[in-house]
XYZ file of C-alpha atoms in Angstrom:
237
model
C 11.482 8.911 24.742
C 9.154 10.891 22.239
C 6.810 9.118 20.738
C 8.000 8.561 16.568
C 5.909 9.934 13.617
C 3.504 7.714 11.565
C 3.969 7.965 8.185
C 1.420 6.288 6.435
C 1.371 5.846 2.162
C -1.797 5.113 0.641
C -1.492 2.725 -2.282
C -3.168 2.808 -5.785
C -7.050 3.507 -6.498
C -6.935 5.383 -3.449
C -6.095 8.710 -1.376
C -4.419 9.215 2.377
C -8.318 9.060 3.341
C -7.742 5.295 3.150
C -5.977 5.948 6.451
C -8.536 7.844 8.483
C -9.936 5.541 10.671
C -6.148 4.505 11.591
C -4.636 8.275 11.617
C -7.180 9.216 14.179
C -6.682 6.631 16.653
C -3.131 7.436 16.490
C -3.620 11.162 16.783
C -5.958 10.368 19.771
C -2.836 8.366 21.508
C -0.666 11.223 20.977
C 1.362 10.384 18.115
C 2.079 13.131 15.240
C 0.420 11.694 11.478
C 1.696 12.561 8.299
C -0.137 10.984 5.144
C 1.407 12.177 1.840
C -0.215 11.598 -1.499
C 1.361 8.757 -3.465
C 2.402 9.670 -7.105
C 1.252 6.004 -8.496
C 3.807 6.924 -11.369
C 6.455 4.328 -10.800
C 8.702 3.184 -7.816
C 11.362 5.704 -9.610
C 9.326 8.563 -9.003
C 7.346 7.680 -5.813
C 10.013 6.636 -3.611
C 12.159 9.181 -4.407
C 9.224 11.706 -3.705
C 8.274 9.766 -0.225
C 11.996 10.203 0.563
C 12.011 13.890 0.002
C 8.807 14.066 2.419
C 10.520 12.086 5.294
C 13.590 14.345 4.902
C 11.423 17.497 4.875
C 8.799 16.770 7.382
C 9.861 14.819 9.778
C 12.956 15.016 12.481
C 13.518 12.348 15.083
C 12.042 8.476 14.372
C 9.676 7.384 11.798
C 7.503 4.204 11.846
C 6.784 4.184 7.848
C 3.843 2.707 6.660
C 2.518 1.331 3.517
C -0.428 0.160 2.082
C -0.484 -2.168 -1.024
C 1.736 -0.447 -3.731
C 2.544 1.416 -0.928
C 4.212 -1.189 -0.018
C 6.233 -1.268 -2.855
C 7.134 2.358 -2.336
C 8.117 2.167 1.504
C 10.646 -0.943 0.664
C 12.967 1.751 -1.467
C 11.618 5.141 0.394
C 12.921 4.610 3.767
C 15.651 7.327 5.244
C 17.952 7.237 7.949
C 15.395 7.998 10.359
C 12.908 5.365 10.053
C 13.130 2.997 12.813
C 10.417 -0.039 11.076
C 8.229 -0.737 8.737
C 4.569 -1.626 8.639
C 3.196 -3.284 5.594
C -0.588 -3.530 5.557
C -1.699 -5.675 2.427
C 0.470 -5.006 1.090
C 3.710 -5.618 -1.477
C 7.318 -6.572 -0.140
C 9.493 -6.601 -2.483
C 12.727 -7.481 -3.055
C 15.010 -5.976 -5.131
C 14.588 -6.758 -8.959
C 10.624 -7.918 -8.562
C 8.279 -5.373 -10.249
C 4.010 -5.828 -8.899
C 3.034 -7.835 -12.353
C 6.014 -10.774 -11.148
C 4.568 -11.012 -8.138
C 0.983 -11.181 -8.743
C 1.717 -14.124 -11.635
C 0.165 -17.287 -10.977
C -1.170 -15.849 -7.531
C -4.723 -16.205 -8.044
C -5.374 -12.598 -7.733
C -8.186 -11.252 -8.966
C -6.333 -8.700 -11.343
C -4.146 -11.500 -12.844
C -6.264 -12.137 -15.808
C -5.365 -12.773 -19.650
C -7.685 -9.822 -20.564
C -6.952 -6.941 -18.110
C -9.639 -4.994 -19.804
C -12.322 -7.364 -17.664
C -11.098 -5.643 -14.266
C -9.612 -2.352 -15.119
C -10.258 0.767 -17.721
C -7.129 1.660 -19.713
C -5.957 4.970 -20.931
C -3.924 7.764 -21.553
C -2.193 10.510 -19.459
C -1.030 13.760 -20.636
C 3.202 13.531 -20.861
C 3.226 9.650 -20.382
C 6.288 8.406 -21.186
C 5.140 6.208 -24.784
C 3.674 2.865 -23.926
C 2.501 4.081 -20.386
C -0.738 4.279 -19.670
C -3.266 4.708 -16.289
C -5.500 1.789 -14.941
C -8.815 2.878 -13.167
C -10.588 0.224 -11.828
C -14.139 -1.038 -13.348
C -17.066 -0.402 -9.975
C -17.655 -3.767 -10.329
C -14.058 -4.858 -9.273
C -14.580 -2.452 -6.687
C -17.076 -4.366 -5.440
C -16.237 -7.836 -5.872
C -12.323 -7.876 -5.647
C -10.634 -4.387 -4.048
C -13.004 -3.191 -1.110
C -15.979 -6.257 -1.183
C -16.185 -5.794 2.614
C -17.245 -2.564 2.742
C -20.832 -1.062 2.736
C -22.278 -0.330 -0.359
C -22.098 3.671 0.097
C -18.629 3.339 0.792
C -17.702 1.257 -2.257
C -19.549 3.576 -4.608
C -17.012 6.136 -3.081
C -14.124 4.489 -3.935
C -15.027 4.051 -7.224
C -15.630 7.371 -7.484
C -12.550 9.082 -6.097
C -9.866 6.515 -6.954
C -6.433 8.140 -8.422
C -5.163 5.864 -10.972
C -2.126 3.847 -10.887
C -0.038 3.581 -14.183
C 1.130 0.773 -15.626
C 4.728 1.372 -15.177
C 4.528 1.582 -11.978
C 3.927 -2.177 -11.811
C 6.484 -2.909 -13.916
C 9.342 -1.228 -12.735
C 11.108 -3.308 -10.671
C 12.141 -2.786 -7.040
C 15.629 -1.625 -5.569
C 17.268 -2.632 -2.521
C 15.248 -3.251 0.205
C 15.107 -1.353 3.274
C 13.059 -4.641 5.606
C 16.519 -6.196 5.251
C 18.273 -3.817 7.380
C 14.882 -2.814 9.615
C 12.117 -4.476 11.736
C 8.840 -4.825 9.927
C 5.285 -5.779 11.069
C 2.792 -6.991 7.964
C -0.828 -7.399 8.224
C -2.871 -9.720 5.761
C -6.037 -9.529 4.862
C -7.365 -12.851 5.159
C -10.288 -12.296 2.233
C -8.047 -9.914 0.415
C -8.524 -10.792 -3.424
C -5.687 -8.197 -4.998
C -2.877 -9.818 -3.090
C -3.801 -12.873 -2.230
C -3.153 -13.751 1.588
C -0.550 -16.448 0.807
C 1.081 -14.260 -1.613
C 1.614 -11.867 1.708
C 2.363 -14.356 3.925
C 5.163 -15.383 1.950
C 6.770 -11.978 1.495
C 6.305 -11.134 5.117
C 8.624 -14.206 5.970
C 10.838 -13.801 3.527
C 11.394 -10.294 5.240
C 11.346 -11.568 8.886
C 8.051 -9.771 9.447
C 5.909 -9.940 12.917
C 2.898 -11.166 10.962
C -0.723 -10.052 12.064
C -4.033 -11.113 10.342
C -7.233 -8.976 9.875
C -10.377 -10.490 8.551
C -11.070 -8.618 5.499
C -10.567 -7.150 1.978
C -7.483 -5.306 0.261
C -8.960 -2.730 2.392
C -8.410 -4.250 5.513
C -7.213 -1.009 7.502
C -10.527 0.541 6.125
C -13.052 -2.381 7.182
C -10.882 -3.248 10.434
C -8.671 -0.996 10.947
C -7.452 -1.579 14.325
C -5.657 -4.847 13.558
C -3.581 -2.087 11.944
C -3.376 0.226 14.656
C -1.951 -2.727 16.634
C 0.744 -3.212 14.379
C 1.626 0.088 14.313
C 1.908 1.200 18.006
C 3.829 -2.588 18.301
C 6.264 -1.133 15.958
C 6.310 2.404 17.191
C 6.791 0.858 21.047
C 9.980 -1.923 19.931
């Protein structure tokens, strides 16, 4: 059998360099690696331009990937040809929950009465009205998103992050594809965005093989081959 193609979807505050540690691995082993920007606009307009990628790109099987919004996006992106999932700390929906529901009363770091404290708010050229993009502050770089990494590397982030607008975590999911395909999740156990219970209990609800990495929101980033695992388990079943 030929080996499938990794799709992998980057998640907000970040770029498909999130993934290079884990892409090259998998390139080394053979496998073809496709990582498409995310829009960050809203799972309306994401998934629907993640599906459009599959349908264009790829031919034959498809592990799809998704890192923390990502996450959001793979749940309604997937196409006929994707064999599993792999959620990597990330969200998993189901249908009718929208990011802000699921980070209430989670502890997470970003669910705070003044969102102003972790995040800096504004405009976007041809936002829809109300809509707006959150960057993060460095600080909650450094103490909440990415707290494992070196300091060089945080700085980075901080630097080069794509914004994520605020629509996008409030539009609520659609059907979800995990209840009609295998998935594989992998929590970060110090992971302050989504807090590791918070995973945990999506990744049962959707009959996920769960794997645990020791680290940040970041996780495939500061150990990224508790990843890699999870991937080549799902690209092997």
């Amino acid at each position: 059998m030929s080996k499938p193609t990794i799709v992998l979807v980057h998640g907000a505050w970040a770029d498909a360099s999130s993934w290079n540690a884990v892409a090259t691995e998998l390139q080394g082993q053979g496998y073809t690696v496709l990582a498409p920007t995310n829009l960050l606009r809203s799972v309306s307009i994401d998934a629907p331009y993640i599906s459009s990628f599959l349908a264009q790109q790829t031919s034959g099987p498809v592990v799809l990937v998704g890192h923390s919004y990502g996450g959001f996006v793979i749940t309604n992106a997937a196409t006929e040809n994707v064999k599993a999932l792999v959620y990597v700390d990330a969200f998993i929906p189901d249908e009718g929950e929208f990011v802000f529901q699921i980070l209430g009363g989670s502890g997470s770091a970003f669910d705070i009465p003044d969102p102003s404290v972790v995040f800096d708010i504004g405009g976007y050229p041809g936002s829809p009205e109300g809509d707006a993009e959150a960057f993060l502050k460095p600080d909650t770089v450094h103490t909440s998103f990415a707290q494992d990494l070196p300091e060089a590397d945080r700085w980075l982030i901080a630097a080069g992050q794509r914004p994520i607008t605020l629509a996008a975590n409030t539009t609520p999911s659609g059907p979800p594809a995990w209840k009609n395909l295998p998935s594989w999740a992998v929590i970060g156990t110090e992971d302050k965005v989504i807090p590791p219970a918070t995973q945990r209990s999506m990744a049962e609800r959707a009959g996920a093989t769960i794997s645990e990495a020791p680290g940040s929101h970041v996780s495939m980033v500061s150990h990224p081959q508790v990843t890699i695992d999870a991937i080549l388990a799902a690209a092997n079943a």
